[in-house]
Tab-separated table of N, CA and C in Angstrom:
chain	number	residue	atom	x	y	z
A	1	VAL	N	115.688	11.930	65.335
A	1	VAL	CA	114.318	11.620	64.943
A	1	VAL	C	114.342	10.890	63.599
A	2	GLN	N	113.634	9.783	63.540
A	2	GLN	CA	113.485	9.060	62.272
A	2	GLN	C	112.004	9.063	61.901
A	3	LEU	N	111.747	9.328	60.638
A	3	LEU	CA	110.380	9.358	60.133
A	3	LEU	C	110.205	8.265	59.095
A	4	GLN	N	109.109	7.548	59.199
A	4	GLN	CA	108.806	6.475	58.261
A	4	GLN	C	107.454	6.779	57.617
A	5	ALA	N	107.484	7.056	56.332
A	5	ALA	CA	106.258	7.361	55.608
A	5	ALA	C	105.794	6.141	54.833
A	6	SER	N	104.488	6.018	54.713
A	6	SER	CA	103.920	4.895	53.970
A	6	SER	C	102.542	5.267	53.456
A	7	GLY	N	101.998	4.422	52.585
A	7	GLY	CA	100.629	4.599	52.137
A	7	GLY	C	100.460	5.026	50.696
A	8	GLY	N	101.558	5.307	50.016
A	8	GLY	CA	101.436	5.711	48.628
A	8	GLY	C	101.000	4.559	47.742
A	9	GLY	N	100.703	4.901	46.496
A	9	GLY	CA	100.295	3.865	45.558
A	9	GLY	C	99.762	4.465	44.272
A	10	LEU	N	99.189	3.593	43.462
A	10	LEU	CA	98.601	3.999	42.184
A	10	LEU	C	97.088	3.955	42.309
A	11	VAL	N	96.447	5.087	42.029
A	11	VAL	CA	94.989	5.150	42.091
A	11	VAL	C	94.461	5.905	40.879
A	12	GLN	N	93.200	5.708	40.601
A	12	GLN	CA	92.554	6.470	39.541
A	12	GLN	C	92.077	7.815	40.083
A	13	ALA	N	91.976	8.772	39.213
A	13	ALA	CA	91.476	10.081	39.598
A	13	ALA	C	90.110	9.950	40.260
A	14	GLY	N	89.920	10.737	41.303
A	14	GLY	CA	88.670	10.709	42.048
A	14	GLY	C	88.702	9.815	43.267
A	15	ASN	N	89.691	8.968	43.345
A	15	ASN	CA	89.800	8.047	44.471
A	15	ASN	C	90.617	8.654	45.600
A	16	SER	N	90.854	7.846	46.640
A	16	SER	CA	91.482	8.335	47.865
A	16	SER	C	92.686	7.497	48.252
A	17	LEU	N	93.571	8.119	49.003
A	17	LEU	CA	94.688	7.436	49.646
A	17	LEU	C	94.911	8.081	51.009
A	18	ARG	N	95.468	7.301	51.913
A	18	ARG	CA	95.820	7.829	53.222
A	18	ARG	C	97.294	7.547	53.477
A	19	LEU	N	98.050	8.597	53.657
A	19	LEU	CA	99.460	8.465	53.967
A	19	LEU	C	99.671	8.522	55.474
A	20	SER	N	100.665	7.779	55.945
A	20	SER	CA	101.023	7.786	57.357
A	20	SER	C	102.492	8.140	57.508
A	21	CYS	N	102.802	8.759	58.619
A	21	CYS	CA	104.182	9.113	58.932
A	21	CYS	C	104.392	8.881	60.412
A	22	THR	N	105.224	7.893	60.736
A	22	THR	CA	105.463	7.550	62.123
A	22	THR	C	106.868	7.982	62.529
A	23	ALA	N	106.940	8.642	63.666
A	23	ALA	CA	108.220	9.139	64.169
A	23	ALA	C	108.748	8.241	65.275
A	24	SER	N	110.036	8.088	65.283
A	24	SER	CA	110.700	7.373	66.370
A	24	SER	C	111.917	8.181	66.788
A	25	GLY	N	112.356	7.942	68.012
A	25	GLY	CA	113.551	8.622	68.485
A	25	GLY	C	113.285	9.991	69.059
A	26	SER	N	112.009	10.342	69.237
A	26	SER	CA	111.700	11.653	69.793
A	26	SER	C	110.466	11.543	70.679
A	27	THR	N	110.480	12.213	71.787
A	27	THR	CA	109.307	12.225	72.654
A	27	THR	C	108.486	13.477	72.477
A	28	SER	N	108.918	14.370	71.567
A	28	SER	CA	108.219	15.641	71.412
A	28	SER	C	107.578	15.775	70.044
A	29	PHE	N	107.319	14.675	69.375
A	29	PHE	CA	106.727	14.741	68.041
A	29	PHE	C	105.435	15.531	68.062
A	30	SER	N	104.651	15.373	69.102
A	30	SER	CA	103.370	16.064	69.167
A	30	SER	C	103.528	17.561	69.348
A	31	ARG	N	104.707	18.006	69.762
A	31	ARG	CA	104.918	19.443	69.941
A	31	ARG	C	105.712	20.050	68.792
A	32	ASN	N	106.227	19.188	67.928
A	32	ASN	CA	107.000	19.691	66.794
A	32	ASN	C	106.092	20.205	65.698
A	33	THR	N	106.667	20.997	64.831
A	33	THR	CA	106.014	21.319	63.574
A	33	THR	C	106.099	20.094	62.666
A	34	ILE	N	104.978	19.718	62.091
A	34	ILE	CA	104.914	18.542	61.221
A	34	ILE	C	104.279	18.964	59.906
A	35	ALA	N	104.892	18.573	58.815
A	35	ALA	CA	104.364	18.980	57.524
A	35	ALA	C	104.525	17.875	56.497
A	36	TRP	N	103.638	17.907	55.531
A	36	TRP	CA	103.730	17.064	54.337
A	36	TRP	C	104.142	17.948	53.163
A	37	PHE	N	105.100	17.451	52.419
A	37	PHE	CA	105.537	18.103	51.193
A	37	PHE	C	105.395	17.102	50.053
A	38	ARG	N	105.457	17.597	48.841
A	38	ARG	CA	105.463	16.703	47.690
A	38	ARG	C	106.386	17.267	46.618
A	39	GLN	N	106.876	16.361	45.815
A	39	GLN	CA	107.751	16.767	44.729
A	39	GLN	C	107.401	15.961	43.485
A	40	ALA	N	106.909	16.669	42.492
A	40	ALA	CA	106.593	16.051	41.214
A	40	ALA	C	107.837	16.070	40.330
A	41	PRO	N	107.904	15.197	39.341
A	41	PRO	CA	109.074	15.153	38.459
A	41	PRO	C	109.346	16.509	37.820
A	42	GLY	N	110.581	16.958	37.941
A	42	GLY	CA	110.982	18.208	37.325
A	42	GLY	C	110.535	19.456	38.049
A	43	LYS	N	109.926	19.276	39.217
A	43	LYS	CA	109.441	20.427	39.978
A	43	LYS	C	110.102	20.497	41.340
A	44	GLU	N	109.994	21.658	41.952
A	44	GLU	CA	110.540	21.822	43.284
A	44	GLU	C	109.613	21.183	44.320
A	45	ARG	N	110.206	20.871	45.444
A	45	ARG	CA	109.410	20.335	46.540
A	45	ARG	C	108.496	21.437	47.071
A	46	GLU	N	107.238	21.104	47.282
A	46	GLU	CA	106.272	22.105	47.727
A	46	GLU	C	105.518	21.635	48.958
A	47	PHE	N	105.135	22.619	49.750
A	47	PHE	CA	104.338	22.366	50.944
A	47	PHE	C	102.941	21.901	50.549
A	48	VAL	N	102.430	20.918	51.300
A	48	VAL	CA	101.074	20.435	51.056
A	48	VAL	C	100.164	20.762	52.238
A	49	ALA	N	100.575	20.332	53.437
A	49	ALA	CA	99.724	20.508	54.612
A	49	ALA	C	100.554	20.294	55.865
A	50	GLY	N	100.038	20.782	57.003
A	50	GLY	CA	100.764	20.529	58.228
A	50	GLY	C	100.223	21.221	59.445
A	51	PHE	N	100.885	20.955	60.557
A	51	PHE	CA	100.627	21.586	61.839
A	51	PHE	C	101.846	22.410	62.215
A	52	PHE	N	101.596	23.585	62.771
A	52	PHE	CA	102.706	24.392	63.258
A	52	PHE	C	102.864	24.173	64.759
A	53	ARG	N	103.985	23.605	65.138
A	53	ARG	CA	104.287	23.285	66.530
A	53	ARG	C	103.144	22.484	67.141
A	54	GLY	N	102.755	22.776	68.373
A	54	GLY	CA	101.752	21.976	69.047
A	54	GLY	C	100.325	22.402	68.776
A	55	SER	N	100.144	23.387	67.926
A	55	SER	CA	98.799	23.870	67.654
A	55	SER	C	97.985	22.841	66.892
A	56	ASP	N	96.703	22.833	67.115
A	56	ASP	CA	95.810	21.966	66.360
A	56	ASP	C	95.351	22.617	65.060
A	57	ARG	N	95.760	23.834	64.847
A	57	ARG	CA	95.389	24.505	63.591
A	57	ARG	C	96.106	23.817	62.438
A	58	THR	N	95.388	23.620	61.369
A	58	THR	CA	95.965	22.970	60.198
A	58	THR	C	96.140	23.966	59.061
A	59	TYR	N	97.121	23.709	58.245
A	59	TYR	CA	97.449	24.584	57.121
A	59	TYR	C	97.503	23.741	55.855
A	60	TYR	N	97.041	24.317	54.765
A	60	TYR	CA	97.015	23.610	53.488
A	60	TYR	C	97.433	24.548	52.365
A	61	THR	N	98.038	23.965	51.359
A	61	THR	CA	98.226	24.727	50.143
A	61	THR	C	96.886	24.810	49.424
A	62	ASP	N	96.694	25.860	48.658
A	62	ASP	CA	95.376	26.120	48.087
A	62	ASP	C	94.862	24.971	47.221
A	63	SER	N	95.741	24.317	46.504
A	63	SER	CA	95.284	23.316	45.541
A	63	SER	C	94.709	22.060	46.182
A	64	VAL	N	94.924	21.881	47.493
A	64	VAL	CA	94.414	20.671	48.147
A	64	VAL	C	93.327	20.978	49.165
A	65	LYS	N	93.038	22.243	49.380
A	65	LYS	CA	92.004	22.597	50.363
A	65	LYS	C	90.670	21.975	49.968
A	66	GLY	N	90.005	21.382	50.961
A	66	GLY	CA	88.729	20.733	50.717
A	66	GLY	C	88.854	19.299	50.232
A	67	ARG	N	90.053	18.876	49.884
A	67	ARG	CA	90.266	17.499	49.422
A	67	ARG	C	91.183	16.709	50.352
A	68	PHE	N	92.167	17.354	50.916
A	68	PHE	CA	93.134	16.697	51.795
A	68	PHE	C	92.871	17.099	53.241
A	69	THR	N	93.150	16.179	54.153
A	69	THR	CA	93.034	16.458	55.577
A	69	THR	C	94.257	15.911	56.299
A	70	VAL	N	94.903	16.770	57.066
A	70	VAL	CA	96.056	16.340	57.848
A	70	VAL	C	95.599	16.131	59.290
A	71	SER	N	96.127	15.103	59.901
A	71	SER	CA	95.777	14.804	61.295
A	71	SER	C	96.969	14.134	61.961
A	72	ARG	N	96.874	13.956	63.264
A	72	ARG	CA	97.946	13.253	63.961
A	72	ARG	C	97.408	12.557	65.191
A	73	ASP	N	98.083	11.465	65.521
A	73	ASP	CA	97.767	10.672	66.705
A	73	ASP	C	98.965	10.817	67.642
A	74	HIS	N	98.771	11.602	68.701
A	74	HIS	CA	99.890	11.871	69.609
A	74	HIS	C	100.390	10.596	70.262
A	75	ALA	N	99.485	9.739	70.659
A	75	ALA	CA	99.865	8.522	71.381
A	75	ALA	C	100.723	7.603	70.522
A	76	LYS	N	100.478	7.622	69.206
A	76	LYS	CA	101.210	6.743	68.303
A	76	LYS	C	102.347	7.458	67.582
A	77	ASN	N	102.548	8.734	67.904
A	77	ASN	CA	103.603	9.509	67.232
A	77	ASN	C	103.475	9.422	65.708
A	78	THR	N	102.262	9.542	65.243
A	78	THR	CA	101.992	9.348	63.824
A	78	THR	C	101.155	10.494	63.283
A	79	ALA	N	101.519	10.942	62.097
A	79	ALA	CA	100.741	11.936	61.372
A	79	ALA	C	100.154	11.284	60.133
A	80	PHE	N	99.021	11.818	59.686
A	80	PHE	CA	98.326	11.242	58.546
A	80	PHE	C	98.006	12.344	57.537
A	81	LEU	N	97.915	11.921	56.301
A	81	LEU	CA	97.408	12.809	55.252
A	81	LEU	C	96.360	12.031	54.470
A	82	GLN	N	95.114	12.380	54.723
A	82	GLN	CA	94.007	11.773	54.000
A	82	GLN	C	93.807	12.560	52.718
A	83	MET	N	93.906	11.892	51.605
A	83	MET	CA	93.808	12.557	50.302
A	83	MET	C	92.594	12.019	49.555
A	84	ASN	N	91.632	12.873	49.354
A	84	ASN	CA	90.406	12.494	48.648
A	84	ASN	C	90.317	13.221	47.314
A	85	ILE	N	89.465	12.713	46.466
A	85	ILE	CA	89.228	13.308	45.141
A	85	ILE	C	90.573	13.611	44.470
A	86	LEU	N	91.405	12.608	44.414
A	86	LEU	CA	92.734	12.799	43.862
A	86	LEU	C	92.678	13.132	42.380
A	87	ARG	N	93.633	13.929	41.964
A	87	ARG	CA	93.740	14.385	40.583
A	87	ARG	C	95.089	13.963	40.007
A	88	PRO	N	95.191	13.862	38.712
A	88	PRO	CA	96.497	13.511	38.126
A	88	PRO	C	97.610	14.473	38.544
A	89	GLU	N	97.273	15.729	38.746
A	89	GLU	CA	98.291	16.702	39.145
A	89	GLU	C	98.759	16.532	40.585
A	90	ASP	N	98.133	15.633	41.335
A	90	ASP	CA	98.607	15.302	42.682
A	90	ASP	C	99.732	14.266	42.634
A	91	THR	N	100.010	13.738	41.472
A	91	THR	CA	101.069	12.745	41.339
A	91	THR	C	102.410	13.337	41.752
A	92	ALA	N	103.061	12.672	42.700
A	92	ALA	CA	104.332	13.167	43.238
A	92	ALA	C	104.849	12.173	44.261
A	93	VAL	N	106.072	12.393	44.669
A	93	VAL	CA	106.586	11.723	45.858
A	93	VAL	C	106.223	12.604	47.046
A	94	TYR	N	105.590	12.014	48.015
A	94	TYR	CA	105.141	12.743	49.198
A	94	TYR	C	106.093	12.456	50.361
A	95	TYR	N	106.472	13.517	51.033
A	95	TYR	CA	107.398	13.426	52.154
A	95	TYR	C	106.748	14.013	53.408
A	96	CYS	N	107.002	13.376	54.529
A	96	CYS	CA	106.688	14.022	55.791
A	96	CYS	C	107.982	14.581	56.372
A	97	ALA	N	107.835	15.639	57.120
A	97	ALA	CA	109.003	16.302	57.697
A	97	ALA	C	108.609	16.914	59.030
A	98	THR	N	109.594	17.075	59.877
A	98	THR	CA	109.346	17.700	61.158
A	98	THR	C	110.499	18.613	61.528
A	99	SER	N	110.185	19.599	62.307
A	99	SER	CA	111.191	20.558	62.740
A	99	SER	C	110.894	20.980	64.165
A	100	THR	N	111.954	21.178	64.921
A	100	THR	CA	111.803	21.677	66.281
A	100	THR	C	111.981	23.184	66.352
A	101	SER	N	112.386	23.798	65.244
A	101	SER	CA	112.800	25.197	65.338
A	101	SER	C	112.245	26.127	64.272
A	102	VAL	N	111.563	25.592	63.267
A	102	VAL	CA	111.101	26.476	62.191
A	102	VAL	C	110.092	27.476	62.739
A	103	ILE	N	110.185	28.695	62.247
A	103	ILE	CA	109.227	29.712	62.676
A	103	ILE	C	108.107	29.793	61.637
A	104	LEU	N	107.012	30.429	62.011
A	104	LEU	CA	105.832	30.425	61.167
A	104	LEU	C	106.093	31.039	59.793
A	105	SER	N	106.957	32.011	59.753
A	105	SER	CA	107.248	32.668	58.470
A	105	SER	C	107.849	31.713	57.444
A	106	TYR	N	108.529	30.677	57.922
A	106	TYR	CA	109.193	29.734	57.020
A	106	TYR	C	108.557	28.357	57.069
A	107	PHE	N	107.383	28.276	57.639
A	107	PHE	CA	106.696	27.005	57.859
A	107	PHE	C	106.509	26.235	56.558
A	108	ARG	N	106.307	26.918	55.449
A	108	ARG	CA	106.040	26.248	54.173
A	108	ARG	C	107.300	26.045	53.339
A	109	ASP	N	108.450	26.370	53.899
A	109	ASP	CA	109.718	26.286	53.170
A	109	ASP	C	110.442	25.006	53.574
A	110	PRO	N	110.628	24.070	52.672
A	110	PRO	CA	111.255	22.790	53.036
A	110	PRO	C	112.692	22.934	53.523
A	111	ARG	N	113.345	24.031	53.215
A	111	ARG	CA	114.734	24.204	53.632
A	111	ARG	C	114.888	24.333	55.138
A	112	TYR	N	113.801	24.556	55.841
A	112	TYR	CA	113.879	24.801	57.281
A	112	TYR	C	113.474	23.587	58.108
A	113	TYR	N	113.410	22.435	57.473
A	113	TYR	CA	113.046	21.211	58.191
A	113	TYR	C	114.280	20.326	58.343
A	114	GLN	N	114.461	19.833	59.574
A	114	GLN	CA	115.665	19.065	59.872
A	114	GLN	C	115.505	17.574	59.579
A	115	TYR	N	114.300	17.071	59.729
A	115	TYR	CA	114.089	15.629	59.669
A	115	TYR	C	113.065	15.305	58.591
A	116	TRP	N	113.403	14.289	57.801
A	116	TRP	CA	112.573	13.907	56.664
A	116	TRP	C	112.351	12.411	56.618
A	117	GLY	N	111.145	12.044	56.218
A	117	GLY	CA	110.897	10.657	55.891
A	117	GLY	C	111.464	10.345	54.518
A	118	GLN	N	111.380	9.101	54.122
A	118	GLN	CA	112.023	8.649	52.893
A	118	GLN	C	111.191	8.941	51.646
A	119	GLY	N	109.957	9.353	51.811
A	119	GLY	CA	109.115	9.635	50.652
A	119	GLY	C	108.308	8.427	50.235
A	120	THR	N	107.090	8.694	49.812
A	120	THR	CA	106.229	7.634	49.315
A	120	THR	C	105.558	8.147	48.035
A	121	LEU	N	105.565	7.322	46.997
A	121	LEU	CA	105.107	7.740	45.676
A	121	LEU	C	103.595	7.606	45.559
A	122	VAL	N	102.978	8.684	45.131
A	122	VAL	CA	101.547	8.691	44.825
A	122	VAL	C	101.398	8.956	43.336
A	123	THR	N	100.727	8.037	42.661
A	123	THR	CA	100.497	8.175	41.225
A	123	THR	C	98.996	8.142	40.975
A	124	VAL	N	98.491	9.194	40.337
A	124	VAL	CA	97.060	9.292	40.062
A	124	VAL	C	96.868	9.245	38.550
A	125	SER	N	96.153	8.239	38.107
A	125	SER	CA	95.923	8.095	36.676
A	125	SER	C	94.594	8.736	36.289
A	126	SER	N	94.534	9.221	35.073
A	126	SER	CA	93.305	9.898	34.605
A	126	SER	C	92.334	8.922	33.973
């Protein structure tokens, strides 16, 4: 599975960005667990949002609830992260990741994901 992430950039606080993550090499992307993580300078990679396996239920870290929305287009093998009301503390490299085997208990742990996109930089200025 190869993941290609895109959509990052430089925006002012309060504005929006939409990240995309397109998968190739797999026919089961829609049934996999798909998650967005981010890593700010000097910090550990952290879970942002995602889907667990084929469920339509979405999960978010508390700091982005109400501002970010994760979605996916099964036909296009693509996941999205719509980020609204961006804050300077959202500045990070954002990664999409997928796993065929992670269990719910470790869903937010990046160590349990087999496939990663290359990362896309989001910079939010104040």
